[in-house]
Coordinates of C-alpha atoms in Angstrom, one line a residue:
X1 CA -12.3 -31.0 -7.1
X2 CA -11.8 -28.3 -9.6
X3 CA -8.6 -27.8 -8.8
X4 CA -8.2 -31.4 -9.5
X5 CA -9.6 -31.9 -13.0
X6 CA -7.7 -28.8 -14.0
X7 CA -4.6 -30.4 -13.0
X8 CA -5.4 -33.7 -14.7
X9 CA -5.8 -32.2 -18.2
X10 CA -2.7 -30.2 -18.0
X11 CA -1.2 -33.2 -17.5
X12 CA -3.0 -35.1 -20.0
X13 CA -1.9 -32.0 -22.3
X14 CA 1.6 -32.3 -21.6
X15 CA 1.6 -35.9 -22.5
X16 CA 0.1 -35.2 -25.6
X17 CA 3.3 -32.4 -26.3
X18 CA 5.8 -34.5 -24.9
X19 CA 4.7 -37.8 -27.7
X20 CA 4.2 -35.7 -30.4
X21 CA 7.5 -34.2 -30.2
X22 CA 9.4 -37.7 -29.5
X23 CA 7.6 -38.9 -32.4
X24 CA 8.3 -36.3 -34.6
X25 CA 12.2 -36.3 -33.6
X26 CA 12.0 -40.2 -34.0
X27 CA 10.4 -39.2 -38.0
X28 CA 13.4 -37.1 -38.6
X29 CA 16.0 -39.1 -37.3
X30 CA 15.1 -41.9 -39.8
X31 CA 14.9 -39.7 -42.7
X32 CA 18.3 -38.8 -41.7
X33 CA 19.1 -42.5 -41.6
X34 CA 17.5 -43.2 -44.8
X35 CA 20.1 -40.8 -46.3
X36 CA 22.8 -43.1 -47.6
X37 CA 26.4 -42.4 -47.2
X38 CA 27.8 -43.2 -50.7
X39 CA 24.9 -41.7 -53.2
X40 CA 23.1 -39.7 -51.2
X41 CA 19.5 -41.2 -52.1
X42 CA 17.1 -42.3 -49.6
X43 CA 15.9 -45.6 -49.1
X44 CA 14.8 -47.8 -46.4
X45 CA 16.3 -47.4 -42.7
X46 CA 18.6 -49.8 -41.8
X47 CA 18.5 -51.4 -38.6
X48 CA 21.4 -49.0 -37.3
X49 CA 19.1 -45.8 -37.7
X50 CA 16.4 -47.6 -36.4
X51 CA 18.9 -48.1 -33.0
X52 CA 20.2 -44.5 -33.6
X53 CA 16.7 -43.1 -33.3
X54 CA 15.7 -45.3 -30.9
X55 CA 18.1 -44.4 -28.6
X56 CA 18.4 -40.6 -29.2
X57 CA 14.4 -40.3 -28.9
X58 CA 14.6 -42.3 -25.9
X59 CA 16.3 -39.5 -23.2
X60 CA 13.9 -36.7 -24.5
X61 CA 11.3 -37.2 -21.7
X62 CA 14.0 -36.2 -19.2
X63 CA 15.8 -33.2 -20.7
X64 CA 13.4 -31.0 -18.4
X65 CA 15.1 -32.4 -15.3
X66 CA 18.9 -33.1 -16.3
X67 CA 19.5 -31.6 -20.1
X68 CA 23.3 -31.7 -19.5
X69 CA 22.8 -35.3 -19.2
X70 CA 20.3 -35.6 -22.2
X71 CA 22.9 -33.4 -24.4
X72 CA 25.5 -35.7 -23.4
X73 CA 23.4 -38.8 -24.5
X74 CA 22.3 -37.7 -27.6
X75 CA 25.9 -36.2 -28.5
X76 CA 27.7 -39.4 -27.6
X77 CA 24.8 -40.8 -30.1
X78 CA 25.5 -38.7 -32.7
X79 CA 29.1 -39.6 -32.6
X80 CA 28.5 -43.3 -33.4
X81 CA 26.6 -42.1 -36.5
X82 CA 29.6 -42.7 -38.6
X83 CA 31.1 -46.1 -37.6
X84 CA 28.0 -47.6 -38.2
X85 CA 28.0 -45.8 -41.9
X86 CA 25.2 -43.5 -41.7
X87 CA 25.3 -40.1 -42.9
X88 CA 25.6 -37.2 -40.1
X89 CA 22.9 -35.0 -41.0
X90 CA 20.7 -32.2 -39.6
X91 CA 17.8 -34.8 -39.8
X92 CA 19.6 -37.6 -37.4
X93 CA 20.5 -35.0 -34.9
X94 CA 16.9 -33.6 -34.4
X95 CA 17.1 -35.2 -30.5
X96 CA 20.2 -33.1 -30.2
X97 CA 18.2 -29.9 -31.4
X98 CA 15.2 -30.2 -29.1
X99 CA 17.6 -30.5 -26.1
X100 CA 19.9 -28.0 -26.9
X101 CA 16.9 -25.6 -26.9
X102 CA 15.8 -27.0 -24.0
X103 CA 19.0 -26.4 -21.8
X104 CA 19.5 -23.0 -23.1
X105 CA 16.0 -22.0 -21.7
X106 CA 16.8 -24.0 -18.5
X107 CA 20.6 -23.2 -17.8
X108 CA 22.5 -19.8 -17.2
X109 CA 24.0 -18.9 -20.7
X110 CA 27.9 -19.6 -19.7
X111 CA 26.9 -23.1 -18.8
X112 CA 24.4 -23.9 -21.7
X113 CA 26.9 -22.0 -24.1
X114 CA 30.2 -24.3 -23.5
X115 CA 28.2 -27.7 -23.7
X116 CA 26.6 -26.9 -27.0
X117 CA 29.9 -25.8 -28.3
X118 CA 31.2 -28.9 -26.8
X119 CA 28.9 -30.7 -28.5
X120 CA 29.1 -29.6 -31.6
X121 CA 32.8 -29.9 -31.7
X122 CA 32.8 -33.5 -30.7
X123 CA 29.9 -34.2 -33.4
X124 CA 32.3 -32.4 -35.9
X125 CA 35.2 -33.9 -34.9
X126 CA 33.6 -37.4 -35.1
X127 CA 32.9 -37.1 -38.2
X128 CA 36.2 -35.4 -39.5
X129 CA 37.9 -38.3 -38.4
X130 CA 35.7 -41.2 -40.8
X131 CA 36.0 -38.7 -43.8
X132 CA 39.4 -38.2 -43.4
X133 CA 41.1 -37.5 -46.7
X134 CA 38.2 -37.7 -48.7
X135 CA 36.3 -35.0 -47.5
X136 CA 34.7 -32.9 -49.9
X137 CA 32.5 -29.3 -50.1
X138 CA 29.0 -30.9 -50.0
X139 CA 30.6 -33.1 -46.3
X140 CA 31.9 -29.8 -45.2
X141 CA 28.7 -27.8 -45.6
X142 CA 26.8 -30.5 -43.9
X143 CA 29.2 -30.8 -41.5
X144 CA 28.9 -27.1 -41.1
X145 CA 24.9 -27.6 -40.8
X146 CA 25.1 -30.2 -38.3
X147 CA 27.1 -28.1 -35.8
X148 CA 25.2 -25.1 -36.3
X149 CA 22.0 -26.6 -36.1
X150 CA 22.0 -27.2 -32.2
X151 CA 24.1 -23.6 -31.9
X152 CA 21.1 -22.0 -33.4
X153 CA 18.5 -23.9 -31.4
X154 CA 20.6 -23.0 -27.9
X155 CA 20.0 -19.1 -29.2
X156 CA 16.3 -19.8 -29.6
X157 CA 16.5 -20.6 -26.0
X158 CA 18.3 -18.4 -24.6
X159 CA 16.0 -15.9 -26.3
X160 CA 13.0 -17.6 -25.0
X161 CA 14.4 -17.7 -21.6
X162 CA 15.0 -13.5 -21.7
X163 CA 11.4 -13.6 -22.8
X164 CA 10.3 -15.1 -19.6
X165 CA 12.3 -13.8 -17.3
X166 CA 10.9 -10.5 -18.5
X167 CA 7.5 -11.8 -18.3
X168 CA 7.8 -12.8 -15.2
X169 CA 9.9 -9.5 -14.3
X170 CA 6.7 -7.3 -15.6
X171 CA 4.2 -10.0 -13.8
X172 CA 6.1 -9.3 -10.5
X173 CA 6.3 -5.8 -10.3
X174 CA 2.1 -5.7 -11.3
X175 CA 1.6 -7.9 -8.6
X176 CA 3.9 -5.7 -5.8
X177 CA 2.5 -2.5 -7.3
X178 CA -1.1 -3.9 -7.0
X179 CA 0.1 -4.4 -3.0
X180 CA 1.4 -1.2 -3.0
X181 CA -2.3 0.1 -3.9
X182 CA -4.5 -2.2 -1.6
X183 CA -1.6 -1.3 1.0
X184 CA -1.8 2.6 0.2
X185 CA -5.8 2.0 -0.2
X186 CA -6.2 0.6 3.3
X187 CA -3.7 3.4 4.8
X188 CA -6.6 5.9 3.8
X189 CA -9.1 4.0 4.6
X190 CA -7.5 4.2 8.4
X191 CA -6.4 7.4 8.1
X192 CA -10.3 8.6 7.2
X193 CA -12.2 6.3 9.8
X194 CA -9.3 8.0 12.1
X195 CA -10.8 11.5 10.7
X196 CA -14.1 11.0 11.0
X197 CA -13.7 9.2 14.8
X198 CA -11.9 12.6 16.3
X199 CA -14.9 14.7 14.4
X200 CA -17.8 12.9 16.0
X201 CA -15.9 12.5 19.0
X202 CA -15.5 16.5 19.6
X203 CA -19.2 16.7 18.3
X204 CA -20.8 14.7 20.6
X205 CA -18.4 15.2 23.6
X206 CA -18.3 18.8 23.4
X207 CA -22.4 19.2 22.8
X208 CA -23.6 16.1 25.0
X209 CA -21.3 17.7 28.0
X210 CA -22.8 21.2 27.8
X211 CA -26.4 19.1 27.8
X212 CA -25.2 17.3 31.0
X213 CA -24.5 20.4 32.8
X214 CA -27.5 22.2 31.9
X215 CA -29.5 19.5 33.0
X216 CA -27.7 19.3 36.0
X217 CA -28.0 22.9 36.7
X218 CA -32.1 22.7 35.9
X219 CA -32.6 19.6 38.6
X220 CA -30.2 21.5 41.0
X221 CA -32.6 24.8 40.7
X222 CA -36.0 23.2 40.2
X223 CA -37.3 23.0 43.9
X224 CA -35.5 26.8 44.6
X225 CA -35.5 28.7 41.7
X226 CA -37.9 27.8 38.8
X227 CA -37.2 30.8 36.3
X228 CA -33.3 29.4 36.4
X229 CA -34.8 26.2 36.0
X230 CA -36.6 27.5 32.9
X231 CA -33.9 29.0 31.5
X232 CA -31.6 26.1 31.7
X233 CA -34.2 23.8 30.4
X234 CA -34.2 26.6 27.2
X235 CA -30.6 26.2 26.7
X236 CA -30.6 22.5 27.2
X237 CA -33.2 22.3 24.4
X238 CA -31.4 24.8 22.2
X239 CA -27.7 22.9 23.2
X240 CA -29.2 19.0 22.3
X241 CA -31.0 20.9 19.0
X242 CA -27.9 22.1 17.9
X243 CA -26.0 18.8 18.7
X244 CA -28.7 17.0 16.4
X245 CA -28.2 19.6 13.2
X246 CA -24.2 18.9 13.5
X247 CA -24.9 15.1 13.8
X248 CA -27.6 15.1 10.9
X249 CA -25.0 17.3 8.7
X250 CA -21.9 15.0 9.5
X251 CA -24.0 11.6 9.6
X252 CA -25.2 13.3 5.8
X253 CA -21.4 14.0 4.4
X254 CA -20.7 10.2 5.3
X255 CA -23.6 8.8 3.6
X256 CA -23.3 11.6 0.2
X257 CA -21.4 9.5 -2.4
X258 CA -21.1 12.0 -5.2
X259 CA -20.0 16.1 -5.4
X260 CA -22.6 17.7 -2.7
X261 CA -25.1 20.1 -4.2
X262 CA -24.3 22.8 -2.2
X263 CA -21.3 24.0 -0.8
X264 CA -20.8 22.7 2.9
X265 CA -20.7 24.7 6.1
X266 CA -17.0 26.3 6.6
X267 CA -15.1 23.9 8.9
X268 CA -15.1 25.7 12.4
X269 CA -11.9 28.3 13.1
X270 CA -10.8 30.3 16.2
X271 CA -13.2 33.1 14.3
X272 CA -15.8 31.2 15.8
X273 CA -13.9 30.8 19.3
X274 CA -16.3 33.8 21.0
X275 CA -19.8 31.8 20.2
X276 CA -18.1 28.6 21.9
X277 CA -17.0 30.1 24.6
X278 CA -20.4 31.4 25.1
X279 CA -21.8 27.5 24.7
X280 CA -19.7 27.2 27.7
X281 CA -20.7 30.2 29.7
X282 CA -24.3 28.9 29.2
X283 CA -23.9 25.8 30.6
X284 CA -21.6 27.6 33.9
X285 CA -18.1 27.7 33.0
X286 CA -16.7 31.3 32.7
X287 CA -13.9 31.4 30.6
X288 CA -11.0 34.3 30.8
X289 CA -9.1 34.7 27.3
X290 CA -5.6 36.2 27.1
X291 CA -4.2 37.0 23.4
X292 CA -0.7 37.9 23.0
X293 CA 1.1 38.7 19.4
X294 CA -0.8 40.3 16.5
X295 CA -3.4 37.9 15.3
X296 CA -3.4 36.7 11.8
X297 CA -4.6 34.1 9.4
X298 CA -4.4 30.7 9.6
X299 CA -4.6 27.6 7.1
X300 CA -7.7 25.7 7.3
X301 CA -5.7 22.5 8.7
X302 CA -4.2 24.4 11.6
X303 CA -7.4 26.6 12.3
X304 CA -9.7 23.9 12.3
X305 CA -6.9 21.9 14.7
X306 CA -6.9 25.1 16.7
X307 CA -10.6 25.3 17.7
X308 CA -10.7 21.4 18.5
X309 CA -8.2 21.9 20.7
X310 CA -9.6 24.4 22.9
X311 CA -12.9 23.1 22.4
X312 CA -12.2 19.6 23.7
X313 CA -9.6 21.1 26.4
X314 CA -12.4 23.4 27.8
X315 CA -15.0 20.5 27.5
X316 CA -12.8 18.0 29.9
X317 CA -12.7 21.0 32.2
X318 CA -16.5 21.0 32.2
X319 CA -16.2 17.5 32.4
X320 CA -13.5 16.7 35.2
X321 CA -12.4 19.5 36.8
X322 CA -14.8 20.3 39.3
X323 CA -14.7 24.0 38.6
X324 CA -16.5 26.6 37.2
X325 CA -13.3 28.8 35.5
X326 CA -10.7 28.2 32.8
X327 CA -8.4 30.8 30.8
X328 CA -7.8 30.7 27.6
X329 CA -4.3 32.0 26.3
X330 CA -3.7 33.1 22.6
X331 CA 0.3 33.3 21.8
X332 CA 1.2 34.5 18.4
X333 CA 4.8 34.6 17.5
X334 CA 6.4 34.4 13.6
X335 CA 5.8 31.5 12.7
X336 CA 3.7 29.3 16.0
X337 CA 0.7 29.8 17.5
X338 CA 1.0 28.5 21.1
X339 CA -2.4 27.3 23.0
X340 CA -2.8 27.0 26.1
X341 CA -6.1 26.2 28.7
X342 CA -5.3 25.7 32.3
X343 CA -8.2 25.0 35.2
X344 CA -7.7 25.5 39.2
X345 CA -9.9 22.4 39.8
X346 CA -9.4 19.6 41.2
X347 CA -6.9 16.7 38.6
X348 CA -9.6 14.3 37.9
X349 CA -8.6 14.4 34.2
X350 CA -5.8 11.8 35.7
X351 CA -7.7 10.4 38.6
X352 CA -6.9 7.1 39.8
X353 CA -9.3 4.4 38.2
X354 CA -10.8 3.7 41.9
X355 CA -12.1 7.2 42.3
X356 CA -14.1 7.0 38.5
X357 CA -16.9 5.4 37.1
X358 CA -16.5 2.3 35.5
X359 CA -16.4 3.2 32.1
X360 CA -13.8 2.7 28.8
X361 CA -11.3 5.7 28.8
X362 CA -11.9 8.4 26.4
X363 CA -10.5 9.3 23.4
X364 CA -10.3 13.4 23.8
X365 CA -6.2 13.9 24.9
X366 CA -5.3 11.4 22.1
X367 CA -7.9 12.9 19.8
X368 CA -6.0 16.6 20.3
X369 CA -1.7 15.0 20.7
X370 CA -3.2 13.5 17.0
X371 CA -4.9 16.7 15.1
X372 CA -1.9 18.5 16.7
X373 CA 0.7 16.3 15.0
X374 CA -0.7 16.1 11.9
X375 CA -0.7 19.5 11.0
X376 CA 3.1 19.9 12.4
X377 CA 2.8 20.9 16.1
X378 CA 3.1 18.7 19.2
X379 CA 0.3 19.0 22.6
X380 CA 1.6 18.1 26.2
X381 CA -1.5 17.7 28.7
X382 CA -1.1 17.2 32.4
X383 CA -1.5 18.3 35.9
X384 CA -0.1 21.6 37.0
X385 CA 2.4 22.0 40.2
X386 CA 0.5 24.7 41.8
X387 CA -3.4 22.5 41.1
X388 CA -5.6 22.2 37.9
X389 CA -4.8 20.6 34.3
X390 CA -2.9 22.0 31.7
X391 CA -3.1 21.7 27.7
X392 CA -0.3 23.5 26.1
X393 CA -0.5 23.1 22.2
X394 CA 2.1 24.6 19.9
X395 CA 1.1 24.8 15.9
X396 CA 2.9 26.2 12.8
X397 CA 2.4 29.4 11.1
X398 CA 2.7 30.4 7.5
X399 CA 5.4 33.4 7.1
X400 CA 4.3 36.5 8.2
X401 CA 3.2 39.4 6.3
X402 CA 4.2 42.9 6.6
X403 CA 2.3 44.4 9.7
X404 CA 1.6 47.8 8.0
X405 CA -0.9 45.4 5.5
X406 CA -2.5 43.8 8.8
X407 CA -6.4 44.6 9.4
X408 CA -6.8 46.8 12.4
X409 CA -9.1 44.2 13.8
X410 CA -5.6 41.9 14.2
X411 CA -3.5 44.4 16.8
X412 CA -2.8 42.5 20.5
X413 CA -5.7 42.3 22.4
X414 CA -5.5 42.5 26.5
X415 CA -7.2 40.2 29.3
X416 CA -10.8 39.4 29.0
X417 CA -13.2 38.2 26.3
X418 CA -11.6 41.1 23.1
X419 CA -12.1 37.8 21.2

């Protein structure tokens, strides 16, 4: 209904314009026909400017939608000013002005430019031929006026019509660069929730999967060997108490909206590999690590990438495999670090759907292709030839620097846990 009112007094409004402006074209032409032709007084309209203004004021409404034809009207007009011996003047051909104007703002300048001048050359000419032989400087200087005044008011429009085209130009590009930002905003917003999905996935997967098999060991042992039992129960308590701090602390950064107070926890590296490895130990998965190349290192991105991978790799094994070993290979070459874990157990990372649960697939082999992609490497996962699952990651490496500068604590380390 709003919408509807609004409409109603534009439209009222542009009535109002579109009278005042007839009525005061229809003023000027009879001042121009009040003008006499002999002494050049004014006096009262004759009938013939009353049917001069009449007539030109009478095709205003529709310049908007045809102004050739409205031009043509009011020039063809204007041309009949002289036989019926009324002065041409600037005044009579106000009609002409308004349109002019208004088909240089509507019409592409070569158009709008060779009807005015057509215009005004037949208006001239019209006149010419009635004052022929006595035509003196004051007829040619009004002449003059007359033609120029419809050339001038085209320029207006043409201006005004740059105006808005640059308006509109300026008006366009705020409205695509305002897309651009909602566009760019929502990428982000994607790209974060993306973020913070892998984060608390490897969290919770990682710590809840070490709980399960704890647990599990403690009700296997319980009846036969108590002390285990205790001991597992310990770690179980220690493994969910340690999943709760992460999740507080994560859950926390989320819900922080301004610059923390404190500096956060380091974001996990492979410095950090030897206390997850012995998460896993704990909960009955040895793990064998192999390092090859001279260790050195690594940008935040790719170390944090790094231990998610082998953290979520070695969790599926605890997970799926039905085994209680994995290795752990380290390559280091010039500019990659390749990852690989590898398992003997039995492929139920890729079991058919009839031989699992019924529960939603998980997220952990898209999680690592993803982290591994973003920071410029590439992860292949999938059953081995000879038994077991394989994840094989490759990720980039600033340059290397000279060796000789290299702590001693970064020389090749051989099989076992040197990490």
């Amino acid at each position: 209904m709003a919408n509807t009112g609004e409409g109603g007094a534009r439209a009222r409004g542009t009535w109002w314009r579109e009278a005042a402006i007839t009525a005061i074209a229809f003023a000027f032409c009879l001042l121009g026909g009040a003008l006499q032709v002999d002494d050049k007084a004014i006096s009262a309209p004759p009938a013939a400017a009353y049917l001069i203004a009449v007539v030109s004021c009478a095709v205003l409404p529709v310049r908007h939608r045809a102004p050739l034809a409205a031009l043509a009207a009011t020039t063809v007009v204007g041309m009949l000013v002289p036989p019926l011996d009324l002065l041409l003047s600037p005044p009579i051909v106000a009609p002409a002005v308004i349109i002019a104007y208004t088909l240089a703002v509507r019409t592409e300048l070569r158009a709008a430019s060779a009807a005015l001048l057509a215009s005004a050359a037949l208006l001239v000419a019209s006149n010419l031929v009635f004052a022929f032989g006595s035509l003196s400087w004051q007829d040619a200087s009004r002449i003059a006026a007359v033609a120029a005044f419809p050339l001038v008011a085209g320029i207006l429009g043409h201006s005004t019509q740059n105006r808005r085209a640059y308006l509109a130009a300026v008006e366009e590009r705020a409205l695509r660069a305002e897309k651009s930002r909602d566009s760019e905003a929502r990428r982000r917003v994607a790209e974060e929730r993306l973020r913070i999905a892998r984060e608390l996935h490897d969290l919770v997967a990682h710590q809840i999967t070490l709980a399960n098999a704890q647990a599990t060991v403690a009700a296997h042992l319980f009846d036969t060997r108590p002390e285990q039992t205790r001991k597992s129960l310990r770690e179980l308590v220690e493994t969910t108490g340690d999943a709760l701090d992460e999740l507080r602390a994560t859950v926390g950064l989320l819900r922080h909206t301004g610059d923390a107070a404190a500096p956060a926890e380091p974001a996990p590296g492979l410095s950090r590999l030897p206390t997850l490895l012995e998460s896993f130990r704990r909960a009955g998965l040895e793990v064998s690590v192999h390092q090859e190349g001279t260790a050195r290192p690594l940008p935040p991105g790719v170390d944090l990438t790094a231990y998610r991978i082998v953290q979520e790799a070695l969790t599926n094994v605890t997970k799926h495999a039905g085994t209680n070993s994995a290795r752990v290979r380290l390559g280091w070459s010039r500019d990659r670090v390749a990852i690989t874990v590898a398992d003997d157990g039995g492929d139920a990372h890729s079991a058919p759907a009839a031989t699992l649960p019924d529960r939603p697939p998980g997220y952990g082999l898209i999680g690592m292709r993803e982290r591994a992609t973003a920071v410029g490497g590439h992860l292949s996962a999938g059953r081995r030839p000879e038994g077991g699952f394989l994840v094989s990651a490759e990720l980039p490496l600033p340059p290397a620097k000279d060796r000789a500068h290299s702590p001693a604590g970064e020389r090749p380390t051989a099989d076992g846990d040197a990490l």
